[in-house]
Each structure stands twice: as structure tokens, then as C-alpha cells.
Amino acid sequence: MKSQKPSLFNLLPAAALLATTSALMSGCGGGNSGSASANIDMPGLSTGAYVVATEVSGSLQVGKYYVGSDGKTTLLMLQDDQSRVTRVYTKGVDSTHWRIAGTASSTDSSTDPVVKHTASIPANAFATSTLAGAYEIRLANGSRTQFSIDANGAISPVTASSCEIKGQLGASTMPQLLALSITQSNCSGLTGSWSGVAVRDQDDAPASFRLVSTDGGSLKDLWAFAK
């Protein structure tokens, strides 16, 4: 259950949280034009995974930050107090700006996050074969659907149903992540095809991993539980 999970706030040093909260109390921050790009002043960090504290719209918001082995491919994933993804920002090797995932409307990027603190957390790259097995996710209407992943990362429906999820996992330069492409049909809350990442994080237990979109469609955060 979500209530049993450790909050991301617990992963940050108490002094850092106090300093961050104090800074927010004094008031600072800024917005952007509401386009699909963002300006984020992220400190230079080496390959790995980090928990981050940011200011978003004058409030403290915590999330995870991933840096690829090339030192340039990055992903920032902010979460609410239920560990649900609220914003995703990505930057590729040749990009100078952060791209905002799921920006169907300008309100998604009305304010850029201001990074207040980062703390390194254990992270390792993993192969698609490590996720081989059968899984279940819950859809927006409360129904559930199952899919399987083979050793090559192919995603297939487990049983015939009105909702079918197919796709492919692939390697990522960023630790704890795999590249993801999904095609679905008749699944509540999902539309057509989309791309993103599979995130394996021990903080999400009992979920095995989550599927998070990074494209321009509606933001998706699907938790997969082993069957």
C-alpha cells in the first residue's frame, strides 16, 4: 500500500530539507512561457540516480533525477506525496533545453522547477531480461489488465481481453531505467501509442516497476505488479 512506502522526503538529509523549506518560505521562483520546453538549473552531476528537492509554484516538491552514462542524457521525474509522477522533464545528448513530457496544455509548464538540493542514491543499470515475467496494472477506471515481458523485452497481452497492451523494452544509458514503447487498444485512460521509460525503484515496492511516458501525449504513470 502507498501508505507503507517511505516518503522521498525521508531520503533527504534533515538539514537540507530545513534549508530548502526556509528558502521557499522566503519566496522565490519563476515561470516560463508555457511552451514544451523548460529552463532548469541542474547542478553538474555524474552518472547515477538522485533524489531531488525542488520548488514548484512556491511549494516544495521531491522527485528522482537520472543521469546517463554519456553524462548528458538526463531525466527529472517529480512526484506528489503519494509517489505518483506529476511532471517529467527530459534532455538528450544534443539538446540544450529541457523538454516537458505530457504538455498537452500550457498549464503543465507554467512554472519551471527550481532545484534546491540533490542527494545520490544507489542505482544500477539493468537488462530487459531481468523483468521477464507476467505483470498486472490497474487502469483509470479501476479495472486491471495483464501483460508479459519476455527475455528480449517484448511486451505482450497475457490473455485475450478488451484492453491489450503490447510494446518493447530496450536499453537505456540511464541507470534504473529502460527505454519503452507501448501500443494499446481499448484501455481506460490510455490512448494509442506512446513512448517513455520503465523505472525500477525499490521505493516503489511492492510494485515491480512503473511505466512512465516521456512523449508529448497525456502523462502516464502505470505501476506494474508481478503475478
Tab-separated table of C-alpha atoms in Angstrom:
chain	number	residue	atom	x	y	z
A	1	MET	CA	0.000	0.000	0.000
A	2	LYS	CA	1.164	3.539	-0.692
A	3	SER	CA	0.862	4.484	2.988
A	4	GLN	CA	3.587	1.963	3.827
A	5	LYS	CA	6.122	3.428	1.461
A	6	PRO	CA	8.919	5.654	2.695
A	7	SER	CA	8.441	9.230	1.589
A	8	LEU	CA	11.084	10.672	-0.702
A	9	PHE	CA	11.436	13.402	1.895
A	10	ASN	CA	12.955	10.780	4.213
A	11	LEU	CA	15.787	10.220	1.739
A	12	LEU	CA	16.985	13.809	2.012
A	13	PRO	CA	19.181	14.980	4.895
A	14	ALA	CA	17.135	16.816	7.516
A	15	ALA	CA	19.354	19.882	7.301
A	16	ALA	CA	18.875	20.053	3.548
A	17	LEU	CA	15.106	19.848	3.896
A	18	LEU	CA	15.140	22.568	6.545
A	19	ALA	CA	17.238	24.823	4.349
A	20	THR	CA	15.025	24.144	1.343
A	21	THR	CA	11.838	24.824	3.266
A	22	SER	CA	13.286	28.047	4.661
A	23	ALA	CA	14.173	29.193	1.159
A	24	LEU	CA	10.637	28.519	-0.002
A	25	MET	CA	9.208	30.425	2.916
A	26	SER	CA	11.198	33.485	1.864
A	27	GLY	CA	9.619	33.260	-1.606
A	28	CYS	CA	11.406	32.710	-4.891
A	29	GLY	CA	10.856	31.076	-8.262
A	30	GLY	CA	9.842	31.862	-11.801
A	31	GLY	CA	7.735	30.732	-14.727
A	32	ASN	CA	8.126	30.136	-18.405
A	33	SER	CA	6.017	30.818	-21.459
A	34	GLY	CA	4.078	27.556	-21.179
A	35	SER	CA	5.861	26.002	-24.158
A	36	ALA	CA	7.050	22.394	-24.310
A	37	SER	CA	10.496	23.335	-23.045
A	38	ALA	CA	11.756	24.365	-19.633
A	39	ASN	CA	14.760	26.070	-18.104
A	40	ILE	CA	16.121	24.061	-15.181
A	41	ASP	CA	19.390	24.970	-13.500
A	42	MET	CA	20.554	21.488	-12.546
A	43	PRO	CA	23.996	21.138	-10.924
A	44	GLY	CA	26.537	19.076	-12.840
A	45	LEU	CA	26.192	15.521	-11.537
A	46	SER	CA	27.911	12.308	-12.551
A	47	THR	CA	26.184	9.222	-13.950
A	48	GLY	CA	23.712	7.841	-11.433
A	49	ALA	CA	20.384	8.410	-9.699
A	50	TYR	CA	19.492	11.137	-7.240
A	51	VAL	CA	16.638	12.226	-5.040
A	52	VAL	CA	15.988	15.927	-5.543
A	53	ALA	CA	14.107	18.655	-3.721
A	54	THR	CA	12.676	21.383	-5.930
A	55	GLU	CA	10.470	24.416	-5.679
A	56	VAL	CA	7.466	24.293	-7.997
A	57	SER	CA	4.932	27.127	-7.888
A	58	GLY	CA	6.259	28.165	-4.494
A	59	SER	CA	5.888	24.704	-2.966
A	60	LEU	CA	8.422	22.007	-2.166
A	61	GLN	CA	8.229	19.007	-4.491
A	62	VAL	CA	10.513	15.992	-4.349
A	63	GLY	CA	11.434	13.595	-7.136
A	64	LYS	CA	14.102	11.477	-8.801
A	65	TYR	CA	16.805	12.558	-11.245
A	66	TYR	CA	18.740	10.236	-13.564
A	67	VAL	CA	21.988	10.926	-15.450
A	68	GLY	CA	23.062	8.652	-18.309
A	69	SER	CA	26.467	7.090	-18.843
A	70	ASP	CA	27.135	9.699	-21.548
A	71	GLY	CA	26.836	12.402	-18.890
A	72	LYS	CA	24.295	14.308	-20.988
A	73	THR	CA	21.128	12.229	-21.280
A	74	THR	CA	19.004	13.094	-18.241
A	75	LEU	CA	15.505	12.667	-16.854
A	76	LEU	CA	13.852	14.514	-13.962
A	77	MET	CA	10.702	12.932	-12.543
A	78	LEU	CA	8.770	14.887	-9.899
A	79	GLN	CA	6.263	13.142	-7.632
A	80	ASP	CA	3.425	14.023	-5.277
A	81	ASP	CA	3.088	12.846	-1.676
A	82	GLN	CA	1.579	9.570	-2.933
A	83	SER	CA	4.675	8.931	-5.090
A	84	ARG	CA	2.660	9.495	-8.269
A	85	VAL	CA	4.501	11.219	-11.100
A	86	THR	CA	3.317	14.794	-11.649
A	87	ARG	CA	5.932	16.109	-14.095
A	88	VAL	CA	8.635	14.609	-16.288
A	89	TYR	CA	11.476	16.560	-17.892
A	90	THR	CA	13.987	15.055	-20.320
A	91	LYS	CA	17.130	16.254	-22.068
A	92	GLY	CA	19.050	14.374	-24.765
A	93	VAL	CA	22.682	14.342	-25.824
A	94	ASP	CA	22.319	17.151	-28.365
A	95	SER	CA	19.738	19.226	-26.506
A	96	THR	CA	20.367	22.487	-24.677
A	97	HIS	CA	16.842	22.725	-23.251
A	98	TRP	CA	14.708	20.504	-21.088
A	99	ARG	CA	11.630	19.061	-22.772
A	100	ILE	CA	8.448	18.706	-20.750
A	101	ALA	CA	6.627	15.399	-21.166
A	102	GLY	CA	2.862	15.316	-21.423
A	103	THR	CA	2.427	19.005	-22.177
A	104	ALA	CA	-0.932	18.848	-23.887
A	105	SER	CA	-1.733	22.268	-22.388
A	106	SER	CA	0.357	25.246	-21.324
A	107	THR	CA	-0.561	24.779	-17.652
A	108	ASP	CA	1.815	21.802	-17.442
A	109	SER	CA	4.813	24.098	-17.858
A	110	SER	CA	3.564	27.280	-16.227
A	111	THR	CA	6.398	27.178	-13.704
A	112	ASP	CA	9.802	25.575	-14.049
A	113	PRO	CA	11.162	23.654	-11.046
A	114	VAL	CA	13.970	25.295	-9.114
A	115	VAL	CA	16.406	22.702	-7.787
A	116	LYS	CA	17.204	23.220	-4.106
A	117	HIS	CA	19.045	20.055	-3.129
A	118	THR	CA	20.232	16.733	-4.576
A	119	ALA	CA	21.356	13.540	-2.849
A	120	SER	CA	22.855	10.482	-4.543
A	121	ILE	CA	21.034	7.160	-4.140
A	122	PRO	CA	22.119	3.606	-5.113
A	123	ALA	CA	21.487	2.902	-8.793
A	124	ASN	CA	22.480	0.260	-11.313
A	125	ALA	CA	21.810	-0.376	-14.971
A	126	PHE	CA	19.739	-3.494	-15.672
A	127	ALA	CA	18.906	-5.648	-18.674
A	128	THR	CA	15.473	-6.251	-20.189
A	129	SER	CA	15.757	-9.927	-19.245
A	130	THR	CA	15.582	-9.054	-15.536
A	131	LEU	CA	11.935	-8.024	-15.988
A	132	ALA	CA	10.892	-11.218	-17.782
A	133	GLY	CA	7.600	-12.422	-16.299
A	134	ALA	CA	3.875	-11.677	-16.022
A	135	TYR	CA	2.508	-8.423	-14.600
A	136	GLU	CA	-0.726	-6.624	-13.856
A	137	ILE	CA	-1.548	-2.915	-13.946
A	138	ARG	CA	-4.624	-1.017	-12.773
A	139	LEU	CA	-6.305	1.305	-15.259
A	140	ALA	CA	-8.006	4.662	-14.729
A	141	ASN	CA	-11.471	3.086	-14.334
A	142	GLY	CA	-10.223	0.654	-11.684
A	143	SER	CA	-10.098	-2.366	-13.979
A	144	ARG	CA	-6.941	-4.425	-14.360
A	145	THR	CA	-5.089	-5.822	-17.325
A	146	GLN	CA	-2.195	-8.241	-17.575
A	147	PHE	CA	0.814	-8.452	-19.836
A	148	SER	CA	4.028	-10.431	-20.038
A	149	ILE	CA	7.619	-9.485	-20.826
A	150	ASP	CA	9.990	-11.961	-22.453
A	151	ALA	CA	13.773	-12.105	-22.110
A	152	ASN	CA	14.181	-9.786	-25.106
A	153	GLY	CA	11.917	-7.128	-23.620
A	154	ALA	CA	8.866	-7.794	-25.821
A	155	ILE	CA	5.595	-6.858	-24.086
A	156	SER	CA	2.526	-8.967	-24.949
A	157	PRO	CA	-1.021	-9.462	-23.575
A	158	VAL	CA	-1.300	-12.455	-21.246
A	159	THR	CA	-4.917	-13.269	-22.074
A	160	ALA	CA	-7.409	-12.053	-24.645
A	161	SER	CA	-9.370	-9.087	-23.289
A	162	SER	CA	-10.859	-5.796	-24.460
A	163	CYS	CA	-7.747	-3.993	-23.184
A	164	GLU	CA	-4.491	-5.137	-24.727
A	165	ILE	CA	-1.032	-3.730	-24.115
A	166	LYS	CA	1.861	-4.505	-26.435
A	167	GLY	CA	5.289	-2.971	-26.711
A	168	GLN	CA	9.022	-3.240	-26.369
A	169	LEU	CA	11.647	-2.502	-23.739
A	170	GLY	CA	15.171	-1.515	-24.718
A	171	ALA	CA	18.461	-0.448	-23.208
A	172	SER	CA	18.915	2.993	-21.668
A	173	THR	CA	22.074	4.908	-20.817
A	174	MET	CA	20.411	5.939	-17.551
A	175	PRO	CA	20.551	3.626	-14.510
A	176	GLN	CA	17.310	2.137	-13.167
A	177	LEU	CA	15.592	2.860	-16.488
A	178	LEU	CA	14.763	1.019	-19.698
A	179	ALA	CA	13.503	2.624	-22.900
A	180	LEU	CA	9.827	1.885	-23.536
A	181	SER	CA	7.398	1.918	-26.451
A	182	ILE	CA	3.746	0.940	-25.965
A	183	THR	CA	0.770	0.312	-28.224
A	184	GLN	CA	-2.570	-0.226	-26.528
A	185	SER	CA	-6.158	-0.793	-27.539
A	186	ASN	CA	-9.356	-0.214	-25.549
A	187	CYS	CA	-7.582	0.559	-22.274
A	188	SER	CA	-9.213	3.138	-19.983
A	189	GLY	CA	-7.136	6.283	-19.569
A	190	LEU	CA	-4.656	5.343	-22.302
A	191	THR	CA	-4.603	6.478	-25.903
A	192	GLY	CA	-2.930	4.951	-28.953
A	193	SER	CA	0.822	4.514	-28.936
A	194	TRP	CA	3.257	6.227	-26.616
A	195	SER	CA	6.875	6.108	-25.511
A	196	GLY	CA	8.681	6.532	-22.232
A	197	VAL	CA	10.695	4.595	-19.679
A	198	ALA	CA	10.297	1.619	-17.384
A	199	VAL	CA	11.529	2.624	-13.930
A	200	ARG	CA	12.697	0.018	-11.430
A	201	ASP	CA	12.989	1.567	-7.982
A	202	GLN	CA	12.920	-0.193	-4.616
A	203	ASP	CA	10.977	2.763	-3.193
A	204	ASP	CA	8.007	1.699	-5.349
A	205	ALA	CA	7.657	-1.736	-3.712
A	206	PRO	CA	5.506	-3.795	-3.767
A	207	ALA	CA	5.299	-2.663	-7.409
A	208	SER	CA	7.976	-4.318	-9.542
A	209	PHE	CA	8.399	-1.255	-11.736
A	210	ARG	CA	6.435	1.574	-13.286
A	211	LEU	CA	5.832	2.649	-16.882
A	212	VAL	CA	6.164	6.417	-17.313
A	213	SER	CA	5.548	8.328	-20.537
A	214	THR	CA	8.064	10.887	-21.781
A	215	ASP	CA	6.419	11.940	-25.051
A	216	GLY	CA	4.013	14.779	-25.806
A	217	GLY	CA	0.795	12.923	-25.043
A	218	SER	CA	-1.028	12.800	-21.719
A	219	LEU	CA	1.274	11.981	-18.811
A	220	LYS	CA	1.085	8.317	-17.844
A	221	ASP	CA	2.333	6.574	-14.700
A	222	LEU	CA	1.388	2.887	-14.599
A	223	TRP	CA	2.516	0.647	-11.740
A	224	ALA	CA	3.232	-2.965	-12.660
A	225	PHE	CA	2.830	-5.727	-10.068
A	226	ALA	CA	4.199	-9.240	-10.535
A	227	LYS	CA	1.629	-12.007	-10.977
